Every structure is written in structure tokens, then in C-alpha cells.
mmCIF file of C-alpha atoms and ligand atoms in Angstrom:
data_model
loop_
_atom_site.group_PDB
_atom_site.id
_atom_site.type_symbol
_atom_site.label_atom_id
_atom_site.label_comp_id
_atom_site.label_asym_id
_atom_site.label_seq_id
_atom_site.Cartn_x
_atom_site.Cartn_y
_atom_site.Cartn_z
ATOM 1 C CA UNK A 1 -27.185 -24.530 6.788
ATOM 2 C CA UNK A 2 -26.664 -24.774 3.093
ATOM 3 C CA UNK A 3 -27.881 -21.523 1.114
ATOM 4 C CA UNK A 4 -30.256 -21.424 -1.223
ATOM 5 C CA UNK A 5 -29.767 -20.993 -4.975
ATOM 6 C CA UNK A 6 -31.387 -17.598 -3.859
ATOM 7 C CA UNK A 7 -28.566 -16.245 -1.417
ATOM 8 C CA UNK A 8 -25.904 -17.159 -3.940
ATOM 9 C CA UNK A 9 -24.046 -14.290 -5.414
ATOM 10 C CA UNK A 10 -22.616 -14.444 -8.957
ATOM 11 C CA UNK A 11 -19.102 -13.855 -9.108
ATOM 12 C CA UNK A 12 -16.960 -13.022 -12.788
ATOM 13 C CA UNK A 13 -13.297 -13.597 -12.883
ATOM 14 C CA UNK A 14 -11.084 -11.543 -15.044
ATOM 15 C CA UNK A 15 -7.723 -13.484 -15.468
ATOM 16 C CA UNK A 16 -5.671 -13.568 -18.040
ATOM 17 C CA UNK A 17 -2.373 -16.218 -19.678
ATOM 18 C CA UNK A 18 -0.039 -13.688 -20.255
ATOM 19 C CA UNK A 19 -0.145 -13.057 -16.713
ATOM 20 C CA UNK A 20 2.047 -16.072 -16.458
ATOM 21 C CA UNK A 21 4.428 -14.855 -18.627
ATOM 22 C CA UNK A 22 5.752 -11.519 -16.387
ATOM 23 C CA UNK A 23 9.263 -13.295 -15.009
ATOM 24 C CA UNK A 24 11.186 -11.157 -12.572
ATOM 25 C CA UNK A 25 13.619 -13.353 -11.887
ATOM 26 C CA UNK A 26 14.650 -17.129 -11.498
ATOM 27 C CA UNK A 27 13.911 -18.303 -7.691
ATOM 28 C CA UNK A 28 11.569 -14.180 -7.132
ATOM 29 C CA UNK A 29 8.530 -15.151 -4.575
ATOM 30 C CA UNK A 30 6.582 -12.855 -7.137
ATOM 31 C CA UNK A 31 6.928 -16.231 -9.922
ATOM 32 C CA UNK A 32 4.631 -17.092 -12.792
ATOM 33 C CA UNK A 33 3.162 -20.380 -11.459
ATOM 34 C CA UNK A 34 1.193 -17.991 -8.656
ATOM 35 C CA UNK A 35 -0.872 -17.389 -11.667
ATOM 36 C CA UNK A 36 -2.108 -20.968 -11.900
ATOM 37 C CA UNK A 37 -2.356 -21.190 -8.175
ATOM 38 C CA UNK A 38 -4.826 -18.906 -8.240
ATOM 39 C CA UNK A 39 -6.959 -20.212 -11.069
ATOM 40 C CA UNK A 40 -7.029 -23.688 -9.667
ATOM 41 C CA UNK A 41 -9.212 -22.405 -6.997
ATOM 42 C CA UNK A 42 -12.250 -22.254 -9.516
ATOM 43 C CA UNK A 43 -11.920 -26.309 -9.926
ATOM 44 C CA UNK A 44 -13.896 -26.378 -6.576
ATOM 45 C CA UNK A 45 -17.180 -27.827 -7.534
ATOM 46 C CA UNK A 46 -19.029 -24.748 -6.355
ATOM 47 C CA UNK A 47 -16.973 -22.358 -8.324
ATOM 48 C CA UNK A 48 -16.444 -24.299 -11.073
ATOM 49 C CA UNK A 49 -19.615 -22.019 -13.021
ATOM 50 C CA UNK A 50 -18.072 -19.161 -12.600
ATOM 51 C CA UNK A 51 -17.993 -17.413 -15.600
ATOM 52 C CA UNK A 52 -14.285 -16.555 -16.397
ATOM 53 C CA UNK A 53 -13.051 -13.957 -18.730
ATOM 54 C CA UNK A 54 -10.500 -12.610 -20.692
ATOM 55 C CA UNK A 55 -9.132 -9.155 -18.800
ATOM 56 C CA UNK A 56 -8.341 -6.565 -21.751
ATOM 57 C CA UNK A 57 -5.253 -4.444 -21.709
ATOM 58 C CA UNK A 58 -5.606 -0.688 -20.164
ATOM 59 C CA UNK A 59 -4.279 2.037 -21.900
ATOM 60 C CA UNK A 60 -1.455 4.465 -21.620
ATOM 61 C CA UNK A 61 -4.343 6.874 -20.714
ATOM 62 C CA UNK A 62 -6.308 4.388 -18.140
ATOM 63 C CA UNK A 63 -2.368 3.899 -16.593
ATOM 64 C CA UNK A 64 -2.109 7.688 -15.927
ATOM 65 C CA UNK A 65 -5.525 7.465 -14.238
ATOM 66 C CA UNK A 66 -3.771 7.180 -11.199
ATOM 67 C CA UNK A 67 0.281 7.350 -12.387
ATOM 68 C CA UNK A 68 2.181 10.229 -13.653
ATOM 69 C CA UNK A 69 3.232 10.219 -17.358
ATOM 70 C CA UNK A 70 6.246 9.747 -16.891
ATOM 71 C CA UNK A 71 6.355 6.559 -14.660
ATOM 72 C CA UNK A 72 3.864 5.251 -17.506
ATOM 73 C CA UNK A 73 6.382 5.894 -20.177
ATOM 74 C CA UNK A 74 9.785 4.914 -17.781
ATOM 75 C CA UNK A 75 7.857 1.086 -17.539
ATOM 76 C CA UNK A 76 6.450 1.124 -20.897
ATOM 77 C CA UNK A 77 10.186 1.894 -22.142
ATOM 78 C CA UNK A 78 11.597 -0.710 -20.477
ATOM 79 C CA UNK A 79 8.925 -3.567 -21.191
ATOM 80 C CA UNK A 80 9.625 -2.724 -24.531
ATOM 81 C CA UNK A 81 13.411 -2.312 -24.362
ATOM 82 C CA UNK A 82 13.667 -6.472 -25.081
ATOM 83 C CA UNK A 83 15.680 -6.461 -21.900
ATOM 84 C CA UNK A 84 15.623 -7.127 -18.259
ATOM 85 C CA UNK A 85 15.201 -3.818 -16.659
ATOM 86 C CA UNK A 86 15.809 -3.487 -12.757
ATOM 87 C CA UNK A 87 13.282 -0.855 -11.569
ATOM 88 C CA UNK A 88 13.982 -1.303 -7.715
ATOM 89 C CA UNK A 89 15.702 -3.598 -6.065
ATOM 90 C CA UNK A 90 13.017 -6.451 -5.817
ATOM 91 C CA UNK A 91 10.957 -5.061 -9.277
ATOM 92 C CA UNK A 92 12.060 -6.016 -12.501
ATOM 93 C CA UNK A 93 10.463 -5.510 -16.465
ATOM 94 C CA UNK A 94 11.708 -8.106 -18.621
ATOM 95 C CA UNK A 95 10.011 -9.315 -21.885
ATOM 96 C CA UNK A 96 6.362 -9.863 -21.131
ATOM 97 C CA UNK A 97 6.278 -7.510 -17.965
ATOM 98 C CA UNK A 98 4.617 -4.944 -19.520
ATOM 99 C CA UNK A 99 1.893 -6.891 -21.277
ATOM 100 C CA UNK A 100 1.053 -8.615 -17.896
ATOM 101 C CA UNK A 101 1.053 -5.348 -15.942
ATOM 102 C CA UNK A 102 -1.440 -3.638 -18.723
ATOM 103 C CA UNK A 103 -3.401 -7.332 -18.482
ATOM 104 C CA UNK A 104 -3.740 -6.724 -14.096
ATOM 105 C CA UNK A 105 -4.946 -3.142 -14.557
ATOM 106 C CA UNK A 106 -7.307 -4.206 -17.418
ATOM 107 C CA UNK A 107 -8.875 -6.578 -15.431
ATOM 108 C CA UNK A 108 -9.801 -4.278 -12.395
ATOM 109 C CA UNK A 109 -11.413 -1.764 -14.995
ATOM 110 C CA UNK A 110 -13.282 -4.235 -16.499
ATOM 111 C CA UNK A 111 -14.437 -5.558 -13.362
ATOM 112 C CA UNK A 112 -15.001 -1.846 -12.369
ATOM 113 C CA UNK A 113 -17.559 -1.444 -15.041
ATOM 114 C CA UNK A 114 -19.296 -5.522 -15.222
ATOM 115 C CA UNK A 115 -20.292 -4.157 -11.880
ATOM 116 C CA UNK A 116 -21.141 -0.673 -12.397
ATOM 117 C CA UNK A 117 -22.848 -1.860 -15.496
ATOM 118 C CA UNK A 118 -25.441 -4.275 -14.218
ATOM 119 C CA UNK A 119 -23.589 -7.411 -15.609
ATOM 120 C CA UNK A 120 -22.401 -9.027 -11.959
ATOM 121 C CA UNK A 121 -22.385 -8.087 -8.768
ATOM 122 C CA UNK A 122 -18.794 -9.228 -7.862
ATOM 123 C CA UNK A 123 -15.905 -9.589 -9.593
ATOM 124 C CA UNK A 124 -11.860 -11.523 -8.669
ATOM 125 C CA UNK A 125 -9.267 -10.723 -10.983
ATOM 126 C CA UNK A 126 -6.784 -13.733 -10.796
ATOM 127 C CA UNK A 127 -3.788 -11.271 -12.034
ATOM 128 C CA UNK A 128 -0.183 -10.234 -11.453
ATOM 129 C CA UNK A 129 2.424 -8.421 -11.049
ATOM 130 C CA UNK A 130 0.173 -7.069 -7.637
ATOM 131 C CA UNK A 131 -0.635 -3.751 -7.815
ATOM 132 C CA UNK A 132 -0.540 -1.946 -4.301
ATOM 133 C CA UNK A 133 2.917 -0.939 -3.392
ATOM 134 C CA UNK A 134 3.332 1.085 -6.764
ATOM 135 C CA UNK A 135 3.133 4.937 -6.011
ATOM 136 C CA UNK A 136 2.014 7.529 -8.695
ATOM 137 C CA UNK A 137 5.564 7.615 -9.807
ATOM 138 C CA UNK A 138 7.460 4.789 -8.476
ATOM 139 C CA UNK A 139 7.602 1.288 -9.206
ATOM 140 C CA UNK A 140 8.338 -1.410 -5.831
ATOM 141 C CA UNK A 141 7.826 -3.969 -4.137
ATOM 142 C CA UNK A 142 7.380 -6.383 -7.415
ATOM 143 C CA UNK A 143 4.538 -4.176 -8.496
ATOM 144 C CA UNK A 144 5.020 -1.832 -11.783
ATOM 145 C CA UNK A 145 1.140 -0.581 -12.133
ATOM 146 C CA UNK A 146 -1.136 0.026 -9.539
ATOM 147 C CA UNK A 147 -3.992 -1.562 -10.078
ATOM 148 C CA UNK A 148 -6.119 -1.139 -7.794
ATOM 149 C CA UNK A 149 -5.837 2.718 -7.577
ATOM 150 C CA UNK A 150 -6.661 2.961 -11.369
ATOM 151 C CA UNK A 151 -9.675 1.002 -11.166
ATOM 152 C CA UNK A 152 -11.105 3.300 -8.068
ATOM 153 C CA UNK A 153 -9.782 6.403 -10.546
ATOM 154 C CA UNK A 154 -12.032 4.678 -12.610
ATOM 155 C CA UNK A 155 -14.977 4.131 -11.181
ATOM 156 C CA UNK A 156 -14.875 7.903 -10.062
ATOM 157 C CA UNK A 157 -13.868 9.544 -13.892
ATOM 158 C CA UNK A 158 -16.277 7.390 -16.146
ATOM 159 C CA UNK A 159 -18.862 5.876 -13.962
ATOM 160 C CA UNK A 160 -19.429 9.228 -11.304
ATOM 161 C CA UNK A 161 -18.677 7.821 -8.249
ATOM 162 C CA UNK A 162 -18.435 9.726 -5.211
ATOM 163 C CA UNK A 163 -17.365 6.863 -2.787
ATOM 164 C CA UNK A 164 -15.389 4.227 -3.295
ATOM 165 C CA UNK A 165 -13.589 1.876 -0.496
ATOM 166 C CA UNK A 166 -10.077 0.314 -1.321
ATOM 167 C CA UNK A 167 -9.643 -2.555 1.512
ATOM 168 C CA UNK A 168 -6.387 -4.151 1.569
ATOM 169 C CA UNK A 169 -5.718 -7.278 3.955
ATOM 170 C CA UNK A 170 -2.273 -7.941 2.326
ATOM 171 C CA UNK A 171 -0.182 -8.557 4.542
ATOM 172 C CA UNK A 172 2.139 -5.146 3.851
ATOM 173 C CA UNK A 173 0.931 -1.771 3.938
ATOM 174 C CA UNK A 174 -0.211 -0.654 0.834
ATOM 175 C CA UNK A 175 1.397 2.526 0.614
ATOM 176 C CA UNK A 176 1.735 3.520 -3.112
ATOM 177 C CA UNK A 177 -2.775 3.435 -2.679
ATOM 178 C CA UNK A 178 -1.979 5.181 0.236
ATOM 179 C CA UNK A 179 0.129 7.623 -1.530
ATOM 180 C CA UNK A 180 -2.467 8.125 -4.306
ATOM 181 C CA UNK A 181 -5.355 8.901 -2.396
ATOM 182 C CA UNK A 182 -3.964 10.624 0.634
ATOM 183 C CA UNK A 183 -5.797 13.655 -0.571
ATOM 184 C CA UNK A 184 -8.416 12.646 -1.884
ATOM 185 C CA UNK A 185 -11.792 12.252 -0.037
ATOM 186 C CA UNK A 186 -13.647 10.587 -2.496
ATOM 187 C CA UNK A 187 -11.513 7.561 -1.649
ATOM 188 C CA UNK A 188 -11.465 5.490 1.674
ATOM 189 C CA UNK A 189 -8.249 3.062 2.298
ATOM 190 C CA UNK A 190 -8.226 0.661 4.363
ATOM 191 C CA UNK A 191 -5.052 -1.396 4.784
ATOM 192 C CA UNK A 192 -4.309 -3.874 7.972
ATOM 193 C CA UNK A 193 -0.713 -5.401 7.559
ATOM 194 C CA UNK A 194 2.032 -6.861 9.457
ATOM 195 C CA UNK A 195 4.037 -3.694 12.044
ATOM 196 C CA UNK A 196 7.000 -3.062 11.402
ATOM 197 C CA UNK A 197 7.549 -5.053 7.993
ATOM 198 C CA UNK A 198 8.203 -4.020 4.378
ATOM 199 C CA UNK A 199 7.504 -1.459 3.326
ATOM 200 C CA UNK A 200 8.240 0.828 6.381
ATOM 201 C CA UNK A 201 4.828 2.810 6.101
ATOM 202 C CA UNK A 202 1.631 2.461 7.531
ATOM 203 C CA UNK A 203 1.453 3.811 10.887
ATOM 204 C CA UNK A 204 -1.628 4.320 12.775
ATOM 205 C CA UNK A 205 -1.196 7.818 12.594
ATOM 206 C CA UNK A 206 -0.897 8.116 9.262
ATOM 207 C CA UNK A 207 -4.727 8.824 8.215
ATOM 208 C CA UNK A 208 -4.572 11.549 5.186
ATOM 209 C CA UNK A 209 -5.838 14.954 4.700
ATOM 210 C CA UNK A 210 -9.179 13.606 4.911
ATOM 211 C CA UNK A 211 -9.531 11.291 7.661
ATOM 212 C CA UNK A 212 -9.774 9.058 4.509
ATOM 213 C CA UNK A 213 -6.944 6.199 5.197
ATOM 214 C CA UNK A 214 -6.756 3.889 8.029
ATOM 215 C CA UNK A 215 -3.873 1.562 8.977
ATOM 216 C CA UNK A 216 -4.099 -1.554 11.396
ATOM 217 C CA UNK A 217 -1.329 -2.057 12.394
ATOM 218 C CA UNK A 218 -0.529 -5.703 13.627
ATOM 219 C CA UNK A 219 2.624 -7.473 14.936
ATOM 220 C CA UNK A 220 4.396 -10.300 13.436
ATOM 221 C CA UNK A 221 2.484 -13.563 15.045
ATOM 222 C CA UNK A 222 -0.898 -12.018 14.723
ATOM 223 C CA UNK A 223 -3.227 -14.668 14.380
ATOM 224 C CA UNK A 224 -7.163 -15.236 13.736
ATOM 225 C CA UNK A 225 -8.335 -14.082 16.515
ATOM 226 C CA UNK A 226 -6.386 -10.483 16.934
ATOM 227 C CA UNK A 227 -6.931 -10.422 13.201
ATOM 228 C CA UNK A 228 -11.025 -10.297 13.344
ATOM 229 C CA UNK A 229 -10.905 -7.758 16.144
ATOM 230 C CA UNK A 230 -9.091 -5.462 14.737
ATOM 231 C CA UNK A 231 -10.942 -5.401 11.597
ATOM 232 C CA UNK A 232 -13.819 -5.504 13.628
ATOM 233 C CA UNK A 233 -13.501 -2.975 16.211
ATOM 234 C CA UNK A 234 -11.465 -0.401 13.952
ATOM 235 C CA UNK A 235 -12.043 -0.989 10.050
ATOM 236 C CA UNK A 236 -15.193 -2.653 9.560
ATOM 237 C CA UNK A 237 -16.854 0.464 11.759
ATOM 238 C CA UNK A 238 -14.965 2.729 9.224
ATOM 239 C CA UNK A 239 -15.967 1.234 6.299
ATOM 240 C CA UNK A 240 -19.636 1.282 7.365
ATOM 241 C CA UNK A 241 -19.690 4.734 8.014
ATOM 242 C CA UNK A 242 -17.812 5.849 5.089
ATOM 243 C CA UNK A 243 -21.021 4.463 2.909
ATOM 244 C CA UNK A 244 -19.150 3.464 0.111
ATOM 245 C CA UNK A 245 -20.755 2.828 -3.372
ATOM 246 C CA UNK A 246 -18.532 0.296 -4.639
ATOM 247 C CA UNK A 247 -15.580 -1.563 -2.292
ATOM 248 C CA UNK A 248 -12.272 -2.699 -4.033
ATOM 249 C CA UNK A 249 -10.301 -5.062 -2.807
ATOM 250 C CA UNK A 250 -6.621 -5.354 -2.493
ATOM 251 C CA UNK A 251 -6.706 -9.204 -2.113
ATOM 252 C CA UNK A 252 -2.812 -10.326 -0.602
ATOM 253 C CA UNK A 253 -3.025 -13.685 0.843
ATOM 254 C CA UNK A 254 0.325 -13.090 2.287
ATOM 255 C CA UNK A 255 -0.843 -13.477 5.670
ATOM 256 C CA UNK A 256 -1.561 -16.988 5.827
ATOM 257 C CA UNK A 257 0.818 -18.751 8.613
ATOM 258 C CA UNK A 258 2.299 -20.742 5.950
ATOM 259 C CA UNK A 259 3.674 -17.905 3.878
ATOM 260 C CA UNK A 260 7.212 -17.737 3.457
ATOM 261 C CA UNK A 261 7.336 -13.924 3.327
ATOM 262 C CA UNK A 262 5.827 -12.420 6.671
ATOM 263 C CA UNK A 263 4.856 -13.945 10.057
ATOM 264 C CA UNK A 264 1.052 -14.227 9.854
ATOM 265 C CA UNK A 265 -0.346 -17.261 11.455
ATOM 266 C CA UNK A 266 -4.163 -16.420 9.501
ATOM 267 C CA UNK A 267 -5.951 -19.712 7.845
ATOM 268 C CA UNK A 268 -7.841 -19.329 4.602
ATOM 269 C CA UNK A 269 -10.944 -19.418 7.188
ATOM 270 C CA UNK A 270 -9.985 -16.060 8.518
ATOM 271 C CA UNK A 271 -10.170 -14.654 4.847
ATOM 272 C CA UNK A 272 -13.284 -16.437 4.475
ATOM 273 C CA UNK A 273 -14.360 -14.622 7.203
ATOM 274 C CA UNK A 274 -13.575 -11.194 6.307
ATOM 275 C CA UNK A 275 -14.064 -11.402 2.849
ATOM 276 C CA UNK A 276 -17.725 -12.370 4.041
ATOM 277 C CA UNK A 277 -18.095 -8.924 6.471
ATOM 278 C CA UNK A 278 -16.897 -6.871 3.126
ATOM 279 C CA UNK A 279 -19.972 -9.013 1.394
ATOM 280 C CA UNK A 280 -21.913 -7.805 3.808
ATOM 281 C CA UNK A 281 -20.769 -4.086 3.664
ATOM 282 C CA UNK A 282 -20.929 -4.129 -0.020
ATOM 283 C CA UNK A 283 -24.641 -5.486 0.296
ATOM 284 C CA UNK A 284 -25.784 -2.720 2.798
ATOM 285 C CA UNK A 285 -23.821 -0.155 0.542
ATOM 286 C CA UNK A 286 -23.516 -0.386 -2.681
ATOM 287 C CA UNK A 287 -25.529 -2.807 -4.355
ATOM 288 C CA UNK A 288 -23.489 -5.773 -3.550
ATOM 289 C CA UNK A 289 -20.946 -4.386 -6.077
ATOM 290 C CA UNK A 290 -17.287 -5.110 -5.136
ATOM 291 C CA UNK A 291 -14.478 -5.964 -7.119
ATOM 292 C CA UNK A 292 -11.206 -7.703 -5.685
ATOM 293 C CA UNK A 293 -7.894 -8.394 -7.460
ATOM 294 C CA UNK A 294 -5.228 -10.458 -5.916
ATOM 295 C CA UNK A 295 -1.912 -8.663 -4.569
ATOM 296 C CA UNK A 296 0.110 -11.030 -2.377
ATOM 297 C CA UNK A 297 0.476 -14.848 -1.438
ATOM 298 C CA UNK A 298 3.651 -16.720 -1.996
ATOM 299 C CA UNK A 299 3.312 -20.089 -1.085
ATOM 300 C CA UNK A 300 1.038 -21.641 -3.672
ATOM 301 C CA UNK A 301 -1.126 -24.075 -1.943
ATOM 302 C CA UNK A 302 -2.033 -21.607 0.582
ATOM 303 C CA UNK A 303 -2.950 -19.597 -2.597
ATOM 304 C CA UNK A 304 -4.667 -21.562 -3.736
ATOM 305 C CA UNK A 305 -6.546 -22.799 -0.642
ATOM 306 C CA UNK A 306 -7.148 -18.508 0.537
ATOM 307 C CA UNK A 307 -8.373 -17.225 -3.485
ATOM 308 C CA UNK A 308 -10.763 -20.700 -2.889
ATOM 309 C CA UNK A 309 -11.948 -19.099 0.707
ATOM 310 C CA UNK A 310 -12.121 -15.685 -0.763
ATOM 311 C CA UNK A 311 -14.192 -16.914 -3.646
ATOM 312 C CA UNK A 312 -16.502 -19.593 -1.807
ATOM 313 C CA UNK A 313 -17.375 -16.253 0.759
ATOM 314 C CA UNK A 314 -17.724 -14.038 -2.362
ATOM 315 C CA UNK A 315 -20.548 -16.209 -3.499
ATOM 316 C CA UNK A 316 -22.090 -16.644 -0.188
ATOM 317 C CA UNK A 317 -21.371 -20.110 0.475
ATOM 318 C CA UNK A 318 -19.872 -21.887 3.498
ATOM 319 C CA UNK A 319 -15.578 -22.620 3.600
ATOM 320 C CA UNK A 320 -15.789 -26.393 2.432
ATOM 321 C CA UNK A 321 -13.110 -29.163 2.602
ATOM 322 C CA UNK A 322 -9.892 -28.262 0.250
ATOM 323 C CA UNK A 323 -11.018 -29.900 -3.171
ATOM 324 C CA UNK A 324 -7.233 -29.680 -4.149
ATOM 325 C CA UNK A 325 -4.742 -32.127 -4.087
ATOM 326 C CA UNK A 326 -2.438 -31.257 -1.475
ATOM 327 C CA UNK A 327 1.410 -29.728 -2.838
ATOM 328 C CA UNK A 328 -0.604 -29.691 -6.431
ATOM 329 C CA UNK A 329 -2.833 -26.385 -6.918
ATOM 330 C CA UNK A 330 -1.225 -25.915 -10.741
ATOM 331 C CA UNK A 331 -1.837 -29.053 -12.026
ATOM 332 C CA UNK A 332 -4.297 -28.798 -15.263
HETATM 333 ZN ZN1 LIG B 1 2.267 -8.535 0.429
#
């Protein structure tokens, strides 16, 4: 059944070009042209209206929202230094790092408050460097800033939250939003992700101070249908009971079975899918409000085709054919 104008949800991407220009290295999985991939997804004719808008910079101030000082001023220093700087062994700043980085995080705040504010319900950000693997004080895993976890710090410190629900289906643990929030109740984590794989953490057992993270933990091979039940028997219960008043998303399409970096065998159907139950969840809970920004996905069709899913389910509408042109999601 087709929905009606009526069970349509508007949907605001933040994005913005200089995310392109954060290089970390000739032949890194983490390369510009994902940027692109991702936008192309919005020439689906049902997407296509989607407002899209420029994502601001955050501040040295919004950065320390969830980072200590001193990481803030180790990556600003070496974005500025005019050189490549190696901050771990797969996460480099070279010129233009640091202006993409600020770009990511200043798209989930401004998502943070178009939703919070009235102006949209739900909001991508089609950013990188991703966000989730970057601890208070430690840059990995190709990600410098964490996104995510400033936008929930957010959320909390200028809007008043009391709940907030990070859900991350990338398909490695997000442990720096782990890190961040392992003491803090006001903030649910949710990761499911690929056991054992990068980065080592993760475990069932780990669940915070507060009862407040839970880890699925999946082996390599996992495929659509162990995927949905765990999400639905473990995390989607969680979520649900937690209440939250606005869900973030840590959006990694990393899982898909053509992926070159884990051993997923998920379809962009399967993030259709969930994406849809966290619709739901944020409908029930708080106000529809939910704002997702992309972390992983390395092969760029299967970017493209997934941020399509992700976006077609964010709006309420059915997974239709793939409107791109196969091999040819940057084009235009
Ligand atoms: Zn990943």
C-alpha cells in the first residue's frame, strides 16, 4: 500500500562540501568520494524534496561537550599544523581534516536543535570523518570528533533533556560513545556490531554504571534474519522501555554483505527495516524527533543504495527499486 501524503514524515539533511575534502590517505576505506555516495541517495524521486542544508561548524566549546580540552586542542593543532598528522594508526589530520570534522559535529547539533525546535521531525547528516569510535580523549578508528556524543551532550545542556537514545547499527562497536556515557544515565547506547572485530570492545557484559549501554554482539556471517532478532528480542525492548525523548543515530552501513571491511551479509532492506522500528520508537517517544548521522559504509554503491533505504524508511515510505545507476552513485 502506498502512504498517503499524510503518513509521510519530513526529513532535513545537513551535509556539507568540505566534507569531501578530509583526505586520510591515498587508497584509506574512510575516502572523500563516500561523501558523494551518500548524497546521491537524495536523487531518488521520493527524496529528491528533501530540503538539504548547509551543516555549520561547532565550536571549540560544542567539541568539549563531550571531549576533553586537550584532545580538542591536540586535533585542532594538527589540522592546523599544514601537515599530515598521524593520530593512530588508521586516523590521520591533514589539511582540511579539521574543517570537515567541525562540519560532522555541526551538523548533528544543528539537527539536534531543527528537531528540538519544531522545524522537522527527522534529520540525516550526510557527513564524515564518522564520529563513534572517538573517546573523550582519543582519536581512532578514522574518527577525530565524536559526533554523535556531542550532539546527545547537546540536546541534554541547551535543550534540557533528560533522555536521549544513541543507537548504533555500525557494524563495530562504538566504544568511544560507549566510553562517554558509561556513567551517565541520562544517556541510553545501543550498539549491535560484528563479535570479535575492530575495535576489541563491546561485550555483552559490558552495560555501564547504569544499566545504560547495551551491546549485541553478532558473529561474522550474521545475516538478515539473526540481525532483526536480535534487535528485536534484546534492543528494540530496551529502547522502548528506556522512553527516550529524542533517539540519535549512529548510522554505519558497514554491515551490508558487500562491504569490504567486515563480514555482514545485511541488504539495504534490513536497514530499511530497522531504521523503520527506530521510526516507530521515536513516534511513540519522543515526538517523532530523531536525528541520524552516517558513521560507516565503504563500498559506495552499497552506500549509496543503504543511506537511500535509511532515508526512504525515515520518511515512511516503502524500499523501492535502486534509482541509481549501478557502479555510479557519485556521478552529478
Ligand atoms: Zn564501522
Amino acid at each position: 500500500m502506498t502512504p498517503t501524503a499524510a503518513d509521510r514524515h519530513d526529513l532535513l539533511v545537513f551535509t556539507h562540501p568540505a566534507c569531501a575534502d578530509h583526505d586520510p590517505s591515498p587508497g584509506h576505506p574512510e575516502q572523500p568520494a563516500r561523501l558523494a555516495a551518500a548524497m546521491a541517495a537524495f536523487k531518488h524521486p521520493a527524496l529528491v524534496t528533501c530540503p538539504v542544508e548547509m551543516a555549520p561548524l561547532a565550536s571549540r566549546e560544542q567539541l568539549c561537550l563531550a571531549h576533553d580540552p586537550d584532545h580538542v586542542e591536540r586535533v585542532w593543532h594538527a589540522g592546523e599544523s599544514g601537515r599530515r598528522v598521524q593520530l593512530d594508526p588508521d586516523t590521520a589530520v591533514a589539511s582540511g581534516s579539521l574543517t570537515a570534522a567541525r562540519h560532522a559535529a555541526g551538523a548533528v547539533i544543528a539537527g539536534v536543535d531543527a528537531v528540538l525546535g519544531g522545524r522537522t521531525r527527522q534529520v540525516f547528516c550526510a557527513v564524515r570523518p564518522p564520529g563513534h569510535h572517538a573517546s573523550a580523549a582519543q582519536a581512532m578508528g578514522f574518527c577525530q570528533f565524536n559526533s554523535i556524543a556531542i550532539g546527545a551532550r547537546h540536546a541534554i545542556h541547551s535543550h534540557g533533556l533528560k533522555r536521549v537514545a544513541i543507537v548504533d547499527f555500525d557494524v563495530h562497536h562504538g566504544n568511544g560513545s560507549q566510553a562517554i556515557f558509561w556513567r551517565d544515565p541520562a544517556v541510553l547506547v545501543v550498539s549491535s556490531h560484528q563479535w570479535p572485530l575492530y575495535p576489541g570492545s563491546g561485550r555483552a557484559d559490558e552495560t555501564g554504571s547504569h544499566d545504560n549501554i547495551v551491546n549485541l554482539t553478532l558473529p561474522a556471517g550474521t545475516g538478515s534474519a539473526a540481525f532483526r532478532q536480535a534487535w528485536q528480542q534484546q534492543a528494540l525492548p530496551r529502547i522502548d522501555a528506556f522512553a527516550p525523548e529524542l533517539i540519535l543515530v549512529s548510522a554505519g552501513f558497514d554491515g551490508h554483505a558487500d562491504d569490504p571491511l567486515a563480514s555482514f551479509e545485511l541488504s539495504e532492506d534490513d536497514y530499511h527495516w530497522l531504521t523503520g522500528e527506530l521510526n516507530a520508537l521515536a513516534a511513540r517517544h519522543a515526538g517523532g524527533r530523531l536525528v541520524s548521522a552516517l558513521e560507516g559504509g565503504y563500498h559506495l554503491a552499497a552506500l549509496s543504495a543503504c543511506v537511500q533505504a535509511h532515508a526512504l524508511a525515515l520518511r515512511g515510505l516503502p524500499l523501492s527499486p535502486m534509482q541509481l545507476q549501478a557502479g555510479d552513485p557519485g556521478r552529478g
